[in-house]
PDB file of C-alpha atoms in Angstrom:
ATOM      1  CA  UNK Y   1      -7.766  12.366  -9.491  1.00  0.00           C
ATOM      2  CA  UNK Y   2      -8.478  11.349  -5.642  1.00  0.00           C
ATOM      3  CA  UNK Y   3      -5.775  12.978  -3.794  1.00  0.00           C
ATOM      4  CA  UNK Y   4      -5.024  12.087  -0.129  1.00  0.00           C
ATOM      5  CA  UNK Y   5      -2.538  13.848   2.154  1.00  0.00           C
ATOM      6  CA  UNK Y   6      -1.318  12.572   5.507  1.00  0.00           C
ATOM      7  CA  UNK Y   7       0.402  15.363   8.464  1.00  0.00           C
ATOM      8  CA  UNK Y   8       2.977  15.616   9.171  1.00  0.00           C
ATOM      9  CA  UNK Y   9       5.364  13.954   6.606  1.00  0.00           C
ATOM     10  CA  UNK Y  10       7.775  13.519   9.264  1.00  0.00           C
ATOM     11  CA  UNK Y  11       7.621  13.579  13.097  1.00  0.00           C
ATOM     12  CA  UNK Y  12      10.580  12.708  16.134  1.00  0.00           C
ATOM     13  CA  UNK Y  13       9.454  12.867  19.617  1.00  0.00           C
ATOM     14  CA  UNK Y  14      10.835  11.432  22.790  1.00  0.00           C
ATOM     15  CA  UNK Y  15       9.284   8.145  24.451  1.00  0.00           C
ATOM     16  CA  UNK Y  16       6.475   8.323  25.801  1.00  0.00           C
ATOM     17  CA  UNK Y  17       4.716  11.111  24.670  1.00  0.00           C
ATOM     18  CA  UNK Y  18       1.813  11.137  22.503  1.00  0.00           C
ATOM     19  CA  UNK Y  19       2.045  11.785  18.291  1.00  0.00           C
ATOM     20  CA  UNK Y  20      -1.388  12.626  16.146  1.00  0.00           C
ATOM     21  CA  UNK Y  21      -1.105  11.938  12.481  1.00  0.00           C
ATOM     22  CA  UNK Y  22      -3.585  13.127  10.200  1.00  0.00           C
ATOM     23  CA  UNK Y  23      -4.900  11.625   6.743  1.00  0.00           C
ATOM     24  CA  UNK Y  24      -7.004  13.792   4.399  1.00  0.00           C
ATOM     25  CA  UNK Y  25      -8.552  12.972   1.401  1.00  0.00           C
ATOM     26  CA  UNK Y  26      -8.783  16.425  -0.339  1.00  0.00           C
ATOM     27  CA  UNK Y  27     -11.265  16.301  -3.273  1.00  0.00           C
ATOM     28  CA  UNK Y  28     -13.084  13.571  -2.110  1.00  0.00           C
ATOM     29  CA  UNK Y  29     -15.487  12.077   0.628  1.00  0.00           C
ATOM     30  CA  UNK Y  30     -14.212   8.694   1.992  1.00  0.00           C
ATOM     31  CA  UNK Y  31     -16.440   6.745   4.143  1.00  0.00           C
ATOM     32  CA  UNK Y  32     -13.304   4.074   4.625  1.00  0.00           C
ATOM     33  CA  UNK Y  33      -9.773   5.105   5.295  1.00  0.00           C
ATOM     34  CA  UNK Y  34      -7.330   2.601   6.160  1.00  0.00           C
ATOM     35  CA  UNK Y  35      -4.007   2.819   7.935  1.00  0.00           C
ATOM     36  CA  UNK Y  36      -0.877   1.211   7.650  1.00  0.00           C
ATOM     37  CA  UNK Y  37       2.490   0.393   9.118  1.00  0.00           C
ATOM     38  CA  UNK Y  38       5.912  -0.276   6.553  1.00  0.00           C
ATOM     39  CA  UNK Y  39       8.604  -1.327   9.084  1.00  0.00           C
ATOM     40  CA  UNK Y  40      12.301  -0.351   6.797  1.00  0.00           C
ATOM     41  CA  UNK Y  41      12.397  -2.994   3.922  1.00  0.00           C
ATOM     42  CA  UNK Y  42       9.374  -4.357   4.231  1.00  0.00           C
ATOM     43  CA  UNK Y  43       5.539  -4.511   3.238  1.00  0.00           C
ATOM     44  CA  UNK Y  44       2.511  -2.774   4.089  1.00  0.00           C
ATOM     45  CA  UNK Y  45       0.899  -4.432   7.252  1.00  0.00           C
ATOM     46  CA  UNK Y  46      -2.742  -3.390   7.433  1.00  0.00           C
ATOM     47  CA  UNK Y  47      -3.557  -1.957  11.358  1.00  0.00           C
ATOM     48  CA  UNK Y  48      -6.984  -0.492  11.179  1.00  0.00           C
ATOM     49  CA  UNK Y  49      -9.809  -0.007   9.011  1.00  0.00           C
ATOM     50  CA  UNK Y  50     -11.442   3.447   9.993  1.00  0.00           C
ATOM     51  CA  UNK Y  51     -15.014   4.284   9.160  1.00  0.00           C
ATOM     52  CA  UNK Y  52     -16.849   7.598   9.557  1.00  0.00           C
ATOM     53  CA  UNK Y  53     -18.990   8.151  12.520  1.00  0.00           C
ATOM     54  CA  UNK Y  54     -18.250   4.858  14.197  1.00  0.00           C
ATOM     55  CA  UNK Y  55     -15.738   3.007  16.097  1.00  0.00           C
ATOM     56  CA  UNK Y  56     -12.466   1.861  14.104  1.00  0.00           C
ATOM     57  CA  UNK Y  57     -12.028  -2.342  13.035  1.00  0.00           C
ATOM     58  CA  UNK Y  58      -8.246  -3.348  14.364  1.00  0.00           C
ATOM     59  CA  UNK Y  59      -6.723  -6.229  12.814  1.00  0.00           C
ATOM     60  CA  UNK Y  60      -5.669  -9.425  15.178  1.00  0.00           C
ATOM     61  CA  UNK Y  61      -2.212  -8.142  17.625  1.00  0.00           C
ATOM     62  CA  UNK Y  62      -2.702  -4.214  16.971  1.00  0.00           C
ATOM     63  CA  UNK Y  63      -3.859  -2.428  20.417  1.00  0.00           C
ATOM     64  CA  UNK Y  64      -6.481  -0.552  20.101  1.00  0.00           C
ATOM     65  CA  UNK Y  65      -5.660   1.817  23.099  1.00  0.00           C
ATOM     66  CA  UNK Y  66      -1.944   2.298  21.771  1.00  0.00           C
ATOM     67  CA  UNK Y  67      -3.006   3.304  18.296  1.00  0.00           C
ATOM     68  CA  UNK Y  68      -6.380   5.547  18.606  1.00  0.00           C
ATOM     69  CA  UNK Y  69      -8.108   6.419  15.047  1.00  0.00           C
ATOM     70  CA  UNK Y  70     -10.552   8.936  14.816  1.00  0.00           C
ATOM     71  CA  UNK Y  71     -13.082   9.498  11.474  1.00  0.00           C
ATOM     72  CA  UNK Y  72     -14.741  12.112  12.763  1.00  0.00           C
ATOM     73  CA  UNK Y  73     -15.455  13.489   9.300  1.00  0.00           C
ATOM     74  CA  UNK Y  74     -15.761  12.287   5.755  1.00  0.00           C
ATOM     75  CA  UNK Y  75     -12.552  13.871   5.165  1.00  0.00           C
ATOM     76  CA  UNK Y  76     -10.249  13.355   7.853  1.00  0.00           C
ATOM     77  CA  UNK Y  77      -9.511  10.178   9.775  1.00  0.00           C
ATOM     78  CA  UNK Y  78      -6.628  10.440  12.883  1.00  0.00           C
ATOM     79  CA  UNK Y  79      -4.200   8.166  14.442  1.00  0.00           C
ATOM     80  CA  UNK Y  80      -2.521   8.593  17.683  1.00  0.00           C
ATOM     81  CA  UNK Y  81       0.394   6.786  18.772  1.00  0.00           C
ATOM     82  CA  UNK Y  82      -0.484   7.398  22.759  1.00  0.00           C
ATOM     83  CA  UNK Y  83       2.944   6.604  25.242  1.00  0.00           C
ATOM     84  CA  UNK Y  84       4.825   6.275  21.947  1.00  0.00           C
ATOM     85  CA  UNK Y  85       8.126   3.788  22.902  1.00  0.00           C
ATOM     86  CA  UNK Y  86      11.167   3.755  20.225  1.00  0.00           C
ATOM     87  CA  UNK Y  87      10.034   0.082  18.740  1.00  0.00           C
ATOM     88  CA  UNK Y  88       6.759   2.377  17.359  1.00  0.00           C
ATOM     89  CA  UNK Y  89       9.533   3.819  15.181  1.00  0.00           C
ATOM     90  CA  UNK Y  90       7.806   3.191  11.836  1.00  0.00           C
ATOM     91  CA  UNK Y  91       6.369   4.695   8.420  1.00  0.00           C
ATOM     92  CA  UNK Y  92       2.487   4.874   8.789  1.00  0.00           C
ATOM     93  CA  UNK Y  93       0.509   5.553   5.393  1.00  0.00           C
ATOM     94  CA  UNK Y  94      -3.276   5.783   5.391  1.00  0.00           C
ATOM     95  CA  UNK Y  95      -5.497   5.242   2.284  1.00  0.00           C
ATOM     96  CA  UNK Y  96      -8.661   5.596   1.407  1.00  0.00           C
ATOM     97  CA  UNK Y  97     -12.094   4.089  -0.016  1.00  0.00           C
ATOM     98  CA  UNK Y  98     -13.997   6.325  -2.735  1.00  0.00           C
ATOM     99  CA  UNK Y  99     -16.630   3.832  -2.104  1.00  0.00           C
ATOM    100  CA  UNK Y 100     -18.392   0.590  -3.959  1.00  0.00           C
ATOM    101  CA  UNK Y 101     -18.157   0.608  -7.054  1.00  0.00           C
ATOM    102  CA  UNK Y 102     -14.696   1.689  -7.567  1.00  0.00           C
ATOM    103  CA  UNK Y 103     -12.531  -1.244  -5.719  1.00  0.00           C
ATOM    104  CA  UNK Y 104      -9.326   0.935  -5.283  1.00  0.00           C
ATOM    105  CA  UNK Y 105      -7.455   3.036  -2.185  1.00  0.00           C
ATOM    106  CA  UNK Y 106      -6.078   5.849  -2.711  1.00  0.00           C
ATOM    107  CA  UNK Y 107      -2.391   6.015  -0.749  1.00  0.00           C
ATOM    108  CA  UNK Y 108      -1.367   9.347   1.491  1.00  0.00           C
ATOM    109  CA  UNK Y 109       1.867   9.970   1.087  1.00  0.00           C
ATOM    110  CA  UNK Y 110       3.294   8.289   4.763  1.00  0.00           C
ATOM    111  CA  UNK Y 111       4.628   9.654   7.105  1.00  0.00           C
ATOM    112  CA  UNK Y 112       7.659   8.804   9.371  1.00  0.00           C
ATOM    113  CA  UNK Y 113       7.743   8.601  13.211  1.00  0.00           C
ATOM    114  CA  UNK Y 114      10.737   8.561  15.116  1.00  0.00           C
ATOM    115  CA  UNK Y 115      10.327   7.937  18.787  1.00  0.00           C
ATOM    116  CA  UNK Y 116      14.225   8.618  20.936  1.00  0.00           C
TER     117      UNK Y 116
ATOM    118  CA  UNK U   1      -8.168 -16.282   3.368  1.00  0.00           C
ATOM    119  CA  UNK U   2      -6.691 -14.031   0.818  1.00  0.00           C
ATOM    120  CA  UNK U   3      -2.684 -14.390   0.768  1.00  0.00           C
ATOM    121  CA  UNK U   4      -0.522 -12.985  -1.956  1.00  0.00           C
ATOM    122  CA  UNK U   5       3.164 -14.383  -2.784  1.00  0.00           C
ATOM    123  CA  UNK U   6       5.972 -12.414  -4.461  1.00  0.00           C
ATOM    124  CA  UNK U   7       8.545 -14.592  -6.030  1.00  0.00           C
ATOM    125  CA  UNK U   8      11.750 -12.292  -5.948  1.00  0.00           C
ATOM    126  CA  UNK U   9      12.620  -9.778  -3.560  1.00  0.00           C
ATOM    127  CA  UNK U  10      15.212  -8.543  -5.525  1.00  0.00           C
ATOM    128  CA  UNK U  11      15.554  -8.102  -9.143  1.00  0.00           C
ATOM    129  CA  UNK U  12      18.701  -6.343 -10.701  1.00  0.00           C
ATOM    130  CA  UNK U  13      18.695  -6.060 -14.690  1.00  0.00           C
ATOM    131  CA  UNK U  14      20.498  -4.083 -17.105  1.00  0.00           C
ATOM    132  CA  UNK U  15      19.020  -0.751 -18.356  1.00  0.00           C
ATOM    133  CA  UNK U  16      17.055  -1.146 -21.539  1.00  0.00           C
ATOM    134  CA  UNK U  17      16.468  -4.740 -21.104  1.00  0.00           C
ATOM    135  CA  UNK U  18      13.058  -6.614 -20.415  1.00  0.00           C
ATOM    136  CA  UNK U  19      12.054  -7.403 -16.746  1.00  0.00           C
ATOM    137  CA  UNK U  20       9.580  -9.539 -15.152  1.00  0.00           C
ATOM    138  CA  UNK U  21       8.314  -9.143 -11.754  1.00  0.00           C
ATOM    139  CA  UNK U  22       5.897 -12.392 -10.297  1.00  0.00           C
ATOM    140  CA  UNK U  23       2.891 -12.410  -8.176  1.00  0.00           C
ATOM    141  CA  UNK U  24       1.036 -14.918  -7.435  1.00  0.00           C
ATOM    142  CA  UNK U  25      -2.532 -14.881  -5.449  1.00  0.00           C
ATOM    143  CA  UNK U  26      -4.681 -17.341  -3.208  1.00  0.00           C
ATOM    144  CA  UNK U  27      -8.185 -16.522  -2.615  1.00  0.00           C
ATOM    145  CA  UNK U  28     -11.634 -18.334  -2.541  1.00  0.00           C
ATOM    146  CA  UNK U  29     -13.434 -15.571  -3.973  1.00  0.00           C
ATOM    147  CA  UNK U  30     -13.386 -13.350  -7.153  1.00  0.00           C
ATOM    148  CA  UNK U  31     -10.347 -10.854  -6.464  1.00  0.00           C
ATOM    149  CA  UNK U  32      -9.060  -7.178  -7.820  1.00  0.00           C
ATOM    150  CA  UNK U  33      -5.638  -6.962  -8.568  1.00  0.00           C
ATOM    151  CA  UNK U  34      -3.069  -4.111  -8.285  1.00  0.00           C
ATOM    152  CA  UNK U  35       0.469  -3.440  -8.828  1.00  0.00           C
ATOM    153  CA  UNK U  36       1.893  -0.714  -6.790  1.00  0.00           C
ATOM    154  CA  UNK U  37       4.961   1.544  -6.796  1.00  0.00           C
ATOM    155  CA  UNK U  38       6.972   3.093  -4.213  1.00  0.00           C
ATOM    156  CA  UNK U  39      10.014   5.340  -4.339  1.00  0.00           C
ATOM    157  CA  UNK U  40      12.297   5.838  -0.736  1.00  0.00           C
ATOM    158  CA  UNK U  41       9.957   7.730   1.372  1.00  0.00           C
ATOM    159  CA  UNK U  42       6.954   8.095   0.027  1.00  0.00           C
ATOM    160  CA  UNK U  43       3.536   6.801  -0.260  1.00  0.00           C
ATOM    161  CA  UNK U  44       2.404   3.870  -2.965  1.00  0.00           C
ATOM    162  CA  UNK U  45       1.946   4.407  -6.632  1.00  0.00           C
ATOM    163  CA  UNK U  46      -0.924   2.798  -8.243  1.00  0.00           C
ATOM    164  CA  UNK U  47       0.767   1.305 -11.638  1.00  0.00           C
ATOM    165  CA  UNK U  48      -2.012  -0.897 -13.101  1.00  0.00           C
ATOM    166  CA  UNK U  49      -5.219  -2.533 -11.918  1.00  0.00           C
ATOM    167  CA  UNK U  50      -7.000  -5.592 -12.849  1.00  0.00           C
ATOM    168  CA  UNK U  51     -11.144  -5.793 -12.131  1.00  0.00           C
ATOM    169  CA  UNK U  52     -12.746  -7.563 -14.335  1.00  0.00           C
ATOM    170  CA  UNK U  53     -12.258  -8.021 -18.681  1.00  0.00           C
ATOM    171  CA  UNK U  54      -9.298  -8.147 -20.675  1.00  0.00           C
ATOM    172  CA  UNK U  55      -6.579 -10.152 -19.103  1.00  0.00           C
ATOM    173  CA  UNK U  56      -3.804  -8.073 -20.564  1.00  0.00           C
ATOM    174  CA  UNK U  57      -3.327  -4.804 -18.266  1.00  0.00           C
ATOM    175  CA  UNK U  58      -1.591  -1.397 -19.102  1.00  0.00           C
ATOM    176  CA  UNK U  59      -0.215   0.750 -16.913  1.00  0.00           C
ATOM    177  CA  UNK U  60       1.542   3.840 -16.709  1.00  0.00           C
ATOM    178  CA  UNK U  61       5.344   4.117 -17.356  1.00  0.00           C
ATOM    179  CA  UNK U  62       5.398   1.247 -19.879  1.00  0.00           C
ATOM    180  CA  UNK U  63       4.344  -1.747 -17.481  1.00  0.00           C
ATOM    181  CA  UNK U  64       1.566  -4.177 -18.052  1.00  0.00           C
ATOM    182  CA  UNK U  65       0.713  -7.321 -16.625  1.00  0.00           C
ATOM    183  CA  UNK U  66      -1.430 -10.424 -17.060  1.00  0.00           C
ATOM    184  CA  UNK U  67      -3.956 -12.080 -15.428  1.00  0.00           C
ATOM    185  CA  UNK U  68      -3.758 -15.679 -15.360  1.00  0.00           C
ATOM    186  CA  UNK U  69      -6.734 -17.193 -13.638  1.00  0.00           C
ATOM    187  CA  UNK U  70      -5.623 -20.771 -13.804  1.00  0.00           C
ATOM    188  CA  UNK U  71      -2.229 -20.003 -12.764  1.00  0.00           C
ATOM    189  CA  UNK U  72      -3.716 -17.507 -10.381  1.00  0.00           C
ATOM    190  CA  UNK U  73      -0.998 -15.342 -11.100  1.00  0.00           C
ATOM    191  CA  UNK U  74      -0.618 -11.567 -12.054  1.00  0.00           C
ATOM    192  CA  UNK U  75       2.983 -10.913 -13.020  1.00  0.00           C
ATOM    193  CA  UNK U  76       4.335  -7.471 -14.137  1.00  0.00           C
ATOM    194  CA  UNK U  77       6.353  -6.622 -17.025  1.00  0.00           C
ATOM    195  CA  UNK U  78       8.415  -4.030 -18.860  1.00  0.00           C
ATOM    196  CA  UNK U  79       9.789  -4.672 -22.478  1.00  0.00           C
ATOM    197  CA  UNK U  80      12.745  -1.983 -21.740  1.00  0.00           C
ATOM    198  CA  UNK U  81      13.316  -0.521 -17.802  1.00  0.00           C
ATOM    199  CA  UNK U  82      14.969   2.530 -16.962  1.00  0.00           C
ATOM    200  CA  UNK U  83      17.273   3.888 -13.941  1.00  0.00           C
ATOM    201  CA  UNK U  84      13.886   5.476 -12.445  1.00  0.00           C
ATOM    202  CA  UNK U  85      12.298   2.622 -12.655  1.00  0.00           C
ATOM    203  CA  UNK U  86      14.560   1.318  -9.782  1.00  0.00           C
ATOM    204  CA  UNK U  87      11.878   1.400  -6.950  1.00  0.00           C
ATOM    205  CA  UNK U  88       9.930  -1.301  -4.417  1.00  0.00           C
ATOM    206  CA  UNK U  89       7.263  -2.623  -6.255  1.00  0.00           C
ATOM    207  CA  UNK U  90       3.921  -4.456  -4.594  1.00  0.00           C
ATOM    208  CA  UNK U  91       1.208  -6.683  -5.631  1.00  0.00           C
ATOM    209  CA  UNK U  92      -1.426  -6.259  -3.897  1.00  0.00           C
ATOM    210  CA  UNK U  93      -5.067  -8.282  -3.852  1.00  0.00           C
ATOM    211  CA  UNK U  94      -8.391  -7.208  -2.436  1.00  0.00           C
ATOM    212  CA  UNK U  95     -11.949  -9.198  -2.656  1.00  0.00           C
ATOM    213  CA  UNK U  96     -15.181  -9.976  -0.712  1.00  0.00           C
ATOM    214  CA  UNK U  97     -13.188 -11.809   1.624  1.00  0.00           C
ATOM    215  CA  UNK U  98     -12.486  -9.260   4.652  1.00  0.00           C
ATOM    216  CA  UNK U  99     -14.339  -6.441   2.995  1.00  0.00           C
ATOM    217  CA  UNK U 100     -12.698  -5.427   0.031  1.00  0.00           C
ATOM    218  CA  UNK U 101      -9.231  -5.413   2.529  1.00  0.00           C
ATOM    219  CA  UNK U 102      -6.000  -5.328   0.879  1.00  0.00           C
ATOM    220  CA  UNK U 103      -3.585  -7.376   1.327  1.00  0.00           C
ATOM    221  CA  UNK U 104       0.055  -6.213  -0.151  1.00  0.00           C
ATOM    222  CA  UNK U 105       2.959  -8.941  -1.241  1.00  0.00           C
ATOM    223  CA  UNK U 106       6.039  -8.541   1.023  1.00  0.00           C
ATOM    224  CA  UNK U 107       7.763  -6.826  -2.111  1.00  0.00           C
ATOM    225  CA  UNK U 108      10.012  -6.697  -5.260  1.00  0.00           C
ATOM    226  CA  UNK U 109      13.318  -4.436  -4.993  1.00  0.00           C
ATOM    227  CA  UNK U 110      13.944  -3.752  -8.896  1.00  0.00           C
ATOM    228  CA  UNK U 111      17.448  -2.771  -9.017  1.00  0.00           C
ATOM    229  CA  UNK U 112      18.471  -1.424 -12.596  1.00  0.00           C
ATOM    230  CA  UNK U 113      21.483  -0.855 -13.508  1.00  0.00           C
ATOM    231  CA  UNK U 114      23.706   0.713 -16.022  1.00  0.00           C
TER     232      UNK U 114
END
């Protein structure tokens, strides 16, 4: 089946430095990752929608500059928390597309940032 | 606008008994139809999937659910639940609107107990 991994699975770092998370998608190509944030006890909210070789599509009150995603390849899509602050304390997943035709994401694993 | 609405955010039931979980769904357009699963700390599960055809949807670990276009609901159900399934559980909805986005339910806590 489509597989997708996300590094690292966990992650602490002190405020205001910079954390890179990575989503993979290991036996397949995925034109469309997406990325998500699960604040403790609560649902997926949908952040970005990140398509190869062009700029990323943020949904309405997530900052662009304070969450940079990079699909630089058909297998790998990025997301840096830049001047991370403790209140970006979250679990991030990322899933992604196999394309039309097949109407279903394919979840990475999350993983959890702790800013101190 | 696609919006979906879980009933219950917590559900605790005795071991071996049946359990329903609701979802309902709001959208102007044809929509797909998911149930996801997700255990402390870790990614979502797919469980079942509805597209297009039969109403009446397996999944794995015993759940189905049905699709109930006039009622525009997609509730999930287990004739007998177990301790593992204790878990967060999602319905989720994704259509034309928005680019085949998805759009996840805030969430059912199944609680089983002993």
């Amino acid at each position: 089946g489509a597989v997708v991994s996300q590094h690292p699975s966990w992650v602490i770092c002190k405020s205001g430095t910079s954390v890179k998370i990575e989503c993979r998608s290991l036996d397949f190509q995925a034109t469309t990752m997406f990325w998500y944030r699960q604040f403790p006890k609560q649902s997926l909210m949908l952040m970005a929608t990140s398509n190869e070789g062009s700029k990323a599509t943020y949904e309405q009150g997530v900052e662009k500059d304070k969450f940079l995603i990079n699909h630089a390849s058909l297998t790998l899509s990025t997301l840096t928390v830049t001047s991370a602050h403790p209140e970006d304390s979250s679990f991030y997943i990322c899933s992604a597309d196999l394309g039309q035709g097949y109407n279903e994401q394919f979840f990475g694993p999350g993983t959890r940032l702790t800013v101190l | 606008a696609q919006s979906v609405t879980q009933l219950d955010s917590q559900v605790p039931v005795f071991e071996e008994a049946p359990v329903e979980l609701r979802c309902n769904y709001s959208s102007s357009v044809s929509v797909y139809l998911f149930w996801y699963v997700q255990y402390p700390n870790q990614g979502l599960q797919l469980l079942l999937k509805y597209l297009s055809g039969s109403t009446l949807v397996k999944g794995i670990n015993g759940f189905e659910a049905e699709f109930n276009k006039s009622q525009t609901s997609f509730h999930l159900r287990k004739p007998s639940v177990h301790i593992s399934d204790t878990a967060e559980y999602f319905c989720a909805v994704s259509g034309l609107t928005g680019g085949f986005k998805t759009i996840f339910g805030a969430g059912t806590r199944l609680f089983v107990k002993a």
